[in-house]
mmCIF file with all atom_site columns, C-alpha atoms in Angstrom:
data_model
loop_
_atom_site.group_PDB
_atom_site.id
_atom_site.type_symbol
_atom_site.label_atom_id
_atom_site.label_alt_id
_atom_site.label_comp_id
_atom_site.label_asym_id
_atom_site.label_entity_id
_atom_site.label_seq_id
_atom_site.pdbx_PDB_ins_code
_atom_site.Cartn_x
_atom_site.Cartn_y
_atom_site.Cartn_z
_atom_site.occupancy
_atom_site.B_iso_or_equiv
_atom_site.pdbx_formal_charge
_atom_site.auth_seq_id
_atom_site.auth_comp_id
_atom_site.auth_asym_id
_atom_site.auth_atom_id
_atom_site.pdbx_PDB_model_num
ATOM 1   C CA . MET A 1 1   ? 62.595 53.155 115.392 1.00 85.00 ? 251 MET A CA 1
ATOM 2   C CA . LEU A 1 2   ? 60.921 53.363 111.992 1.00 88.00 ? 252 LEU A CA 1
ATOM 3   C CA . GLY A 1 3   ? 63.663 51.165 110.510 1.00 86.00 ? 253 GLY A CA 1
ATOM 4   C CA . ILE A 1 4   ? 63.131 48.500 113.180 1.00 87.00 ? 254 ILE A CA 1
ATOM 5   C CA . ALA A 1 5   ? 59.373 48.545 112.540 1.00 89.00 ? 255 ALA A CA 1
ATOM 6   C CA . ALA A 1 6   ? 59.973 48.221 108.788 1.00 86.00 ? 256 ALA A CA 1
ATOM 7   C CA . GLY A 1 7   ? 62.383 45.332 109.366 1.00 83.00 ? 257 GLY A CA 1
ATOM 8   C CA . LEU A 1 8   ? 59.902 43.514 111.600 1.00 88.00 ? 258 LEU A CA 1
ATOM 9   C CA . GLY A 1 9   ? 57.129 44.091 109.072 1.00 86.00 ? 259 GLY A CA 1
ATOM 10  C CA . SER A 1 10  ? 59.368 42.725 106.345 1.00 81.00 ? 260 SER A CA 1
ATOM 11  C CA . ALA A 1 11  ? 60.190 39.637 108.409 1.00 81.00 ? 261 ALA A CA 1
ATOM 12  C CA . ILE A 1 12  ? 56.502 38.974 109.069 1.00 86.00 ? 262 ILE A CA 1
ATOM 13  C CA . CYS A 1 13  ? 55.669 39.367 105.384 1.00 81.00 ? 263 CYS A CA 1
ATOM 14  C CA . SER A 1 14  ? 58.533 37.063 104.413 1.00 77.00 ? 264 SER A CA 1
ATOM 15  C CA . ALA A 1 15  ? 57.398 34.380 106.849 1.00 79.00 ? 265 ALA A CA 1
ATOM 16  C CA . GLY A 1 16  ? 53.854 34.721 105.539 1.00 80.00 ? 266 GLY A CA 1
ATOM 17  C CA . TYR A 1 17  ? 55.091 34.411 101.967 1.00 78.00 ? 267 TYR A CA 1
ATOM 18  C CA . PHE A 1 18  ? 56.851 31.105 102.668 1.00 76.00 ? 268 PHE A CA 1
ATOM 19  C CA . LEU A 1 19  ? 54.111 29.605 104.806 1.00 78.00 ? 269 LEU A CA 1
ATOM 20  C CA . LEU A 1 20  ? 51.267 30.621 102.495 1.00 79.00 ? 270 LEU A CA 1
ATOM 21  C CA . GLY A 1 21  ? 53.386 29.801 99.456  1.00 78.00 ? 271 GLY A CA 1
ATOM 22  C CA . GLU A 1 22  ? 54.038 26.273 100.693 1.00 76.00 ? 272 GLU A CA 1
ATOM 23  C CA . HIS A 1 23  ? 50.343 25.824 101.417 1.00 79.00 ? 273 HIS A CA 1
ATOM 24  C CA . CYS A 1 24  ? 49.070 27.297 98.130  1.00 81.00 ? 274 CYS A CA 1
ATOM 25  C CA . ALA A 1 25  ? 51.800 26.511 95.576  1.00 76.00 ? 275 ALA A CA 1
ATOM 26  C CA . GLY A 1 26  ? 50.753 22.897 95.170  1.00 77.00 ? 276 GLY A CA 1
ATOM 27  C CA . ARG A 1 27  ? 47.106 23.845 94.624  1.00 82.00 ? 277 ARG A CA 1
ATOM 28  C CA . HIS A 1 28  ? 47.300 27.010 92.544  1.00 83.00 ? 278 HIS A CA 1
ATOM 29  C CA . ASP A 1 29  ? 49.261 28.281 89.577  1.00 84.00 ? 279 ASP A CA 1
ATOM 30  C CA . PRO A 1 30  ? 52.443 30.100 90.692  1.00 82.00 ? 280 PRO A CA 1
ATOM 31  C CA . ALA A 1 31  ? 51.857 32.815 88.070  1.00 83.00 ? 281 ALA A CA 1
ATOM 32  C CA . GLY A 1 32  ? 48.429 33.595 89.515  1.00 85.00 ? 282 GLY A CA 1
ATOM 33  C CA . LEU A 1 33  ? 49.791 33.605 93.055  1.00 83.00 ? 283 LEU A CA 1
ATOM 34  C CA . THR A 1 34  ? 52.611 35.939 91.989  1.00 82.00 ? 284 THR A CA 1
ATOM 35  C CA . ALA A 1 35  ? 50.114 38.279 90.322  1.00 86.00 ? 285 ALA A CA 1
ATOM 36  C CA . LEU A 1 36  ? 47.864 38.254 93.387  1.00 85.00 ? 286 LEU A CA 1
ATOM 37  C CA . GLY A 1 37  ? 50.779 38.857 95.757  1.00 82.00 ? 287 GLY A CA 1
ATOM 38  C CA . SER A 1 38  ? 52.120 41.681 93.593  1.00 84.00 ? 288 SER A CA 1
ATOM 39  C CA . THR A 1 39  ? 48.693 43.308 93.475  1.00 88.00 ? 289 THR A CA 1
ATOM 40  C CA . ILE A 1 40  ? 48.301 43.146 97.250  1.00 86.00 ? 290 ILE A CA 1
ATOM 41  C CA . GLY A 1 41  ? 51.845 44.468 97.705  1.00 84.00 ? 291 GLY A CA 1
ATOM 42  C CA . ALA A 1 42  ? 51.181 47.352 95.300  1.00 87.00 ? 292 ALA A CA 1
ATOM 43  C CA . MET A 1 43  ? 48.031 48.273 97.218  1.00 91.00 ? 293 MET A CA 1
ATOM 44  C CA . VAL A 1 44  ? 49.931 48.330 100.516 1.00 87.00 ? 294 VAL A CA 1
ATOM 45  C CA . VAL A 1 45  ? 52.739 50.437 99.036  1.00 86.00 ? 295 VAL A CA 1
ATOM 46  C CA . ALA A 1 46  ? 50.174 52.809 97.505  1.00 91.00 ? 296 ALA A CA 1
ATOM 47  C CA . VAL A 1 47  ? 48.838 53.545 101.001 1.00 92.00 ? 297 VAL A CA 1
ATOM 48  C CA . PHE A 1 48  ? 52.258 54.810 102.096 1.00 87.00 ? 298 PHE A CA 1
ATOM 49  C CA . THR A 1 49  ? 53.337 56.339 98.766  1.00 88.00 ? 299 THR A CA 1
ATOM 50  C CA . PRO A 1 50  ? 50.399 57.063 96.490  1.00 91.00 ? 300 PRO A CA 1
ATOM 51  C CA . PRO A 1 51  ? 51.608 56.799 92.873  1.00 87.00 ? 301 PRO A CA 1
ATOM 52  C CA . TRP A 1 52  ? 49.872 60.035 91.884  1.00 88.00 ? 302 TRP A CA 1
ATOM 53  C CA . THR A 1 53  ? 52.147 61.977 94.258  1.00 90.00 ? 303 THR A CA 1
ATOM 54  C CA . LEU A 1 54  ? 55.315 60.898 92.442  1.00 84.00 ? 304 LEU A CA 1
ATOM 55  C CA . PRO A 1 55  ? 56.780 63.247 89.804  1.00 89.00 ? 305 PRO A CA 1
ATOM 56  C CA . ALA A 1 56  ? 55.556 61.681 86.530  1.00 87.00 ? 306 ALA A CA 1
ATOM 57  C CA . HIS A 1 57  ? 58.169 63.492 84.419  1.00 89.00 ? 307 HIS A CA 1
ATOM 58  C CA . LEU A 1 58  ? 60.875 61.270 85.952  1.00 89.00 ? 308 LEU A CA 1
ATOM 59  C CA . LEU A 1 59  ? 59.448 58.214 84.154  1.00 87.00 ? 309 LEU A CA 1
ATOM 60  C CA . THR A 1 60  ? 60.464 59.616 80.773  1.00 89.00 ? 310 THR A CA 1
ATOM 61  C CA . ALA A 1 61  ? 63.842 60.903 81.964  1.00 91.00 ? 311 ALA A CA 1
ATOM 62  C CA . PRO A 1 62  ? 66.857 58.986 80.651  1.00 91.00 ? 312 PRO A CA 1
ATOM 63  C CA . ALA A 1 63  ? 68.469 56.525 83.033  1.00 88.00 ? 313 ALA A CA 1
ATOM 64  C CA . GLU A 1 64  ? 71.447 54.187 82.840  1.00 83.00 ? 314 GLU A CA 1
ATOM 65  C CA . LEU A 1 65  ? 71.651 50.559 83.899  1.00 75.00 ? 315 LEU A CA 1
ATOM 66  C CA . GLY A 1 66  ? 74.798 48.552 83.248  1.00 72.00 ? 316 GLY A CA 1
ATOM 67  C CA . GLY A 1 67  ? 75.907 50.889 80.487  1.00 78.00 ? 317 GLY A CA 1
ATOM 68  C CA . LEU A 1 68  ? 72.489 50.798 78.791  1.00 79.00 ? 318 LEU A CA 1
ATOM 69  C CA . GLN A 1 69  ? 70.721 54.129 78.555  1.00 87.00 ? 319 GLN A CA 1
ATOM 70  C CA . ALA A 1 70  ? 66.935 54.094 78.187  1.00 89.00 ? 320 ALA A CA 1
ATOM 71  C CA . PRO A 1 71  ? 63.853 55.850 79.537  1.00 91.00 ? 321 PRO A CA 1
ATOM 72  C CA . SER A 1 72  ? 63.388 55.284 83.266  1.00 90.00 ? 322 SER A CA 1
ATOM 73  C CA . TRP A 1 73  ? 60.018 53.562 82.751  1.00 90.00 ? 323 TRP A CA 1
ATOM 74  C CA . LEU A 1 74  ? 61.617 50.900 80.539  1.00 91.00 ? 324 LEU A CA 1
ATOM 75  C CA . LEU A 1 75  ? 64.392 50.166 83.023  1.00 86.00 ? 325 LEU A CA 1
ATOM 76  C CA . LEU A 1 76  ? 61.869 50.067 85.881  1.00 86.00 ? 326 LEU A CA 1
ATOM 77  C CA . LEU A 1 77  ? 59.786 47.584 83.892  1.00 89.00 ? 327 LEU A CA 1
ATOM 78  C CA . ALA A 1 78  ? 62.857 45.414 83.269  1.00 85.00 ? 328 ALA A CA 1
ATOM 79  C CA . LEU A 1 79  ? 63.862 45.535 86.943  1.00 81.00 ? 329 LEU A CA 1
ATOM 80  C CA . ALA A 1 80  ? 60.308 44.757 88.089  1.00 85.00 ? 330 ALA A CA 1
ATOM 81  C CA . SER A 1 81  ? 60.137 41.761 85.747  1.00 86.00 ? 331 SER A CA 1
ATOM 82  C CA . ALA A 1 82  ? 63.626 40.311 86.167  1.00 82.00 ? 332 ALA A CA 1
ATOM 83  C CA . GLY A 1 83  ? 64.232 41.417 89.755  1.00 78.00 ? 333 GLY A CA 1
ATOM 84  C CA . THR A 1 84  ? 60.819 40.855 91.309  1.00 80.00 ? 334 THR A CA 1
ATOM 85  C CA . ALA A 1 85  ? 58.255 38.908 89.277  1.00 83.00 ? 335 ALA A CA 1
ATOM 86  C CA . LEU A 1 86  ? 60.558 36.150 87.997  1.00 85.00 ? 336 LEU A CA 1
ATOM 87  C CA . PRO A 1 87  ? 62.193 35.458 91.392  1.00 81.00 ? 337 PRO A CA 1
ATOM 88  C CA . TYR A 1 88  ? 58.798 35.288 93.125  1.00 80.00 ? 338 TYR A CA 1
ATOM 89  C CA . LEU A 1 89  ? 57.447 33.042 90.383  1.00 83.00 ? 339 LEU A CA 1
ATOM 90  C CA . ALA A 1 90  ? 60.470 30.745 90.706  1.00 81.00 ? 340 ALA A CA 1
ATOM 91  C CA . GLY A 1 91  ? 60.184 30.767 94.504  1.00 78.00 ? 341 GLY A CA 1
ATOM 92  C CA . LEU A 1 92  ? 56.528 29.771 94.443  1.00 79.00 ? 342 LEU A CA 1
ATOM 93  C CA . ARG A 1 93  ? 57.272 27.074 91.901  1.00 79.00 ? 343 ARG A CA 1
ATOM 94  C CA . ALA A 1 94  ? 60.049 25.749 94.153  1.00 77.00 ? 344 ALA A CA 1
ATOM 95  C CA . LEU A 1 95  ? 57.680 25.678 97.127  1.00 76.00 ? 345 LEU A CA 1
ATOM 96  C CA . ARG A 1 96  ? 55.727 22.947 95.333  1.00 77.00 ? 346 ARG A CA 1
ATOM 97  C CA . ASP A 1 97  ? 58.645 20.615 95.989  1.00 77.00 ? 347 ASP A CA 1
ATOM 98  C CA . LEU A 1 98  ? 60.519 22.117 98.965  1.00 74.00 ? 348 LEU A CA 1
ATOM 99  C CA . PRO A 1 99  ? 59.189 22.608 102.486 1.00 75.00 ? 349 PRO A CA 1
ATOM 100 C CA . SER A 1 100 ? 59.053 26.235 103.610 1.00 70.00 ? 350 SER A CA 1
ATOM 101 C CA . ALA A 1 101 ? 61.896 25.855 106.147 1.00 72.00 ? 351 ALA A CA 1
ATOM 102 C CA . PRO A 1 102 ? 64.742 25.043 103.707 1.00 75.00 ? 352 PRO A CA 1
ATOM 103 C CA . ALA A 1 103 ? 63.236 27.343 101.077 1.00 74.00 ? 353 ALA A CA 1
ATOM 104 C CA . SER A 1 104 ? 63.310 30.272 103.494 1.00 73.00 ? 354 SER A CA 1
ATOM 105 C CA . VAL A 1 105 ? 66.934 29.514 104.410 1.00 75.00 ? 355 VAL A CA 1
ATOM 106 C CA . LEU A 1 106 ? 67.851 29.533 100.723 1.00 74.00 ? 356 LEU A CA 1
ATOM 107 C CA . ALA A 1 107 ? 66.010 32.832 100.249 1.00 75.00 ? 357 ALA A CA 1
ATOM 108 C CA . GLY A 1 108 ? 67.879 34.309 103.198 1.00 74.00 ? 358 GLY A CA 1
ATOM 109 C CA . VAL A 1 109 ? 71.157 33.602 101.455 1.00 78.00 ? 359 VAL A CA 1
ATOM 110 C CA . GLU A 1 110 ? 69.936 35.259 98.239  1.00 77.00 ? 360 GLU A CA 1
ATOM 111 C CA . PRO A 1 111 ? 71.146 38.773 99.190  1.00 80.00 ? 361 PRO A CA 1
ATOM 112 C CA . LEU A 1 112 ? 74.592 37.340 99.899  1.00 83.00 ? 362 LEU A CA 1
ATOM 113 C CA . VAL A 1 113 ? 74.713 35.799 96.430  1.00 81.00 ? 363 VAL A CA 1
ATOM 114 C CA . ALA A 1 114 ? 73.553 39.107 94.939  1.00 81.00 ? 364 ALA A CA 1
ATOM 115 C CA . ALA A 1 115 ? 76.303 40.982 96.797  1.00 84.00 ? 365 ALA A CA 1
ATOM 116 C CA . ALA A 1 116 ? 78.936 38.482 95.637  1.00 83.00 ? 366 ALA A CA 1
ATOM 117 C CA . LEU A 1 117 ? 77.753 38.777 92.027  1.00 80.00 ? 367 LEU A CA 1
ATOM 118 C CA . ALA A 1 118 ? 77.732 42.585 92.255  1.00 82.00 ? 368 ALA A CA 1
ATOM 119 C CA . TRP A 1 119 ? 81.324 42.421 93.485  1.00 82.00 ? 369 TRP A CA 1
ATOM 120 C CA . LEU A 1 120 ? 82.439 39.978 90.789  1.00 81.00 ? 370 LEU A CA 1
ATOM 121 C CA . LEU A 1 121 ? 80.491 41.360 87.831  1.00 75.00 ? 371 LEU A CA 1
ATOM 122 C CA . LEU A 1 122 ? 80.092 45.054 88.599  1.00 77.00 ? 372 LEU A CA 1
ATOM 123 C CA . GLY A 1 123 ? 83.081 45.820 90.803  1.00 81.00 ? 373 GLY A CA 1
ATOM 124 C CA . GLN A 1 124 ? 80.854 46.945 93.683  1.00 85.00 ? 374 GLN A CA 1
ATOM 125 C CA . SER A 1 125 ? 81.940 46.403 97.251  1.00 86.00 ? 375 SER A CA 1
ATOM 126 C CA . LEU A 1 126 ? 80.411 46.203 100.692 1.00 85.00 ? 376 LEU A CA 1
ATOM 127 C CA . ARG A 1 127 ? 81.219 48.540 103.558 1.00 89.00 ? 377 ARG A CA 1
ATOM 128 C CA . PRO A 1 128 ? 82.663 46.895 106.685 1.00 90.00 ? 378 PRO A CA 1
ATOM 129 C CA . ILE A 1 129 ? 79.325 47.061 108.530 1.00 90.00 ? 379 ILE A CA 1
ATOM 130 C CA . GLN A 1 130 ? 77.619 45.431 105.522 1.00 86.00 ? 380 GLN A CA 1
ATOM 131 C CA . MET A 1 131 ? 80.218 42.650 105.566 1.00 87.00 ? 381 MET A CA 1
ATOM 132 C CA . VAL A 1 132 ? 79.428 42.089 109.256 1.00 90.00 ? 382 VAL A CA 1
ATOM 133 C CA . GLY A 1 133 ? 75.736 41.876 108.363 1.00 86.00 ? 383 GLY A CA 1
ATOM 134 C CA . ALA A 1 134 ? 76.488 39.415 105.554 1.00 85.00 ? 384 ALA A CA 1
ATOM 135 C CA . ALA A 1 135 ? 78.516 37.258 107.920 1.00 88.00 ? 385 ALA A CA 1
ATOM 136 C CA . ILE A 1 136 ? 75.692 37.286 110.465 1.00 87.00 ? 386 ILE A CA 1
ATOM 137 C CA . MET A 1 137 ? 73.215 36.230 107.758 1.00 82.00 ? 387 MET A CA 1
ATOM 138 C CA . LEU A 1 138 ? 75.478 33.417 106.591 1.00 83.00 ? 388 LEU A CA 1
ATOM 139 C CA . ILE A 1 139 ? 76.057 32.173 110.142 1.00 87.00 ? 389 ILE A CA 1
ATOM 140 C CA . GLY A 1 140 ? 72.299 32.353 110.776 1.00 81.00 ? 390 GLY A CA 1
ATOM 141 C CA . ALA A 1 141 ? 71.549 30.329 107.639 1.00 79.00 ? 391 ALA A CA 1
ATOM 142 C CA . ILE A 1 142 ? 74.101 27.699 108.653 1.00 82.00 ? 392 ILE A CA 1
ATOM 143 C CA . LEU A 1 143 ? 72.702 27.513 112.195 1.00 82.00 ? 393 LEU A CA 1
ATOM 144 C CA . VAL A 1 144 ? 69.117 27.214 110.993 1.00 76.00 ? 394 VAL A CA 1
ATOM 145 C CA . GLN A 1 145 ? 70.029 24.539 108.461 1.00 75.00 ? 395 GLN A CA 1
ATOM 146 C CA . SER A 1 146 ? 72.109 22.558 110.964 1.00 80.00 ? 396 SER A CA 1
ATOM 147 C CA . THR A 1 147 ? 69.433 22.625 113.675 1.00 77.00 ? 397 THR A CA 1
ATOM 148 C CA . MET A 1 148 ? 66.569 21.834 111.310 1.00 70.00 ? 398 MET A CA 1
ATOM 149 C CA . PRO A 1 149 ? 64.967 18.409 111.819 1.00 68.00 ? 399 PRO A CA 1
ATOM 150 C CA . GLU A 1 150 ? 66.128 15.816 109.301 1.00 65.00 ? 400 GLU A CA 1
ATOM 151 C CA . THR A 1 151 ? 62.614 15.503 107.857 1.00 57.00 ? 401 THR A CA 1
ATOM 152 C CA . ALA A 1 152 ? 62.655 19.168 106.818 1.00 54.00 ? 402 ALA A CA 1
ATOM 153 C CA . ARG A 1 153 ? 66.023 18.774 105.085 1.00 51.00 ? 403 ARG A CA 1
ATOM 154 C CA . THR A 1 154 ? 65.148 15.723 103.011 1.00 55.00 ? 404 THR A CA 1
ATOM 155 C CA . ILE A 1 155 ? 63.431 15.678 99.656  1.00 50.00 ? 405 ILE A CA 1
ATOM 156 C CA . PRO A 1 156 ? 59.656 15.504 100.136 1.00 51.00 ? 406 PRO A CA 1
ATOM 157 C CA . ASN A 1 157 ? 57.957 12.259 99.113  1.00 47.00 ? 407 ASN A CA 1
ATOM 158 C CA . ARG A 1 158 ? 56.084 13.917 96.234  1.00 49.00 ? 408 ARG A CA 1
ATOM 159 C CA . LEU A 1 159 ? 59.387 15.016 94.696  1.00 45.00 ? 409 LEU A CA 1
ATOM 160 C CA . GLN A 1 160 ? 61.082 11.721 95.489  1.00 44.00 ? 410 GLN A CA 1
ATOM 161 C CA . ASP A 1 161 ? 58.224 9.862  93.803  1.00 45.00 ? 411 ASP A CA 1
ATOM 162 C CA . ARG A 1 162 ? 58.742 11.928 90.654  1.00 43.00 ? 412 ARG A CA 1
ATOM 163 C CA . CYS A 1 163 ? 62.491 11.368 90.690  1.00 41.00 ? 413 CYS A CA 1
ATOM 164 C CA . THR A 1 164 ? 62.509 7.639  91.429  1.00 42.00 ? 414 THR A CA 1
ATOM 165 C CA . PRO A 1 165 ? 63.086 5.590  88.255  1.00 44.00 ? 415 PRO A CA 1
ATOM 166 C CA . ARG A 1 166 ? 60.235 3.278  87.303  1.00 44.00 ? 416 ARG A CA 1
ATOM 167 C CA . GLY A 1 167 ? 60.562 -0.261 88.543  1.00 48.00 ? 417 GLY A CA 1
ATOM 168 C CA . THR A 1 168 ? 62.573 0.690  91.658  1.00 47.00 ? 418 THR A CA 1
ATOM 169 C CA . THR A 1 169 ? 61.402 0.996  95.216  1.00 48.00 ? 419 THR A CA 1
ATOM 170 C CA . GLY A 1 170 ? 63.162 4.287  95.843  1.00 45.00 ? 420 GLY A CA 1
ATOM 171 C CA . SER A 1 171 ? 64.394 3.092  99.232  1.00 44.00 ? 421 SER A CA 1
ATOM 172 C CA . ASN A 1 172 ? 68.008 4.253  98.871  1.00 42.00 ? 422 ASN A CA 1
ATOM 173 C CA . GLU A 1 173 ? 67.714 6.678  95.980  1.00 42.00 ? 423 GLU A CA 1
ATOM 174 C CA . PHE A 1 174 ? 68.270 9.839  98.014  1.00 41.00 ? 424 PHE A CA 1
ATOM 175 C CA . SER A 1 175 ? 70.062 8.642  101.145 1.00 38.00 ? 425 SER A CA 1
#
């Protein structure tokens, strides 16, 4: 039951991210929005797992990532930057030009791409139940994309205006 509640909470937060991101990304700096979102997320996580209750000695313990051995705090910093901050920053930047519906479909496929890259680059594999889950996600993304209204799938006018060469009307540029 706790897992279902966590999954529903995650889905609500994800929907909020895309809807608020689409609304705010054109008006505010994506870096500031990412910082604000990360701060709010850290405060929520701190309610459930206060940082002062974690064993601090583990931060200086050696850890290995992709054959690189370093202190845990350094690898955590690298993962937080490359695996969290940069993707959110890129996602908010993309929401300036993409409507939230196709952006959320693309984000839903992201774990599938990560799993494929882990298989190709790291030799990791999925269990059969995980493959079923991946197939369900892929089918869901295809269904959402195919049933989405045409206006949500086309390039927004603000992006089309930027991409249309000067001196043209842009009428058939992206048909």
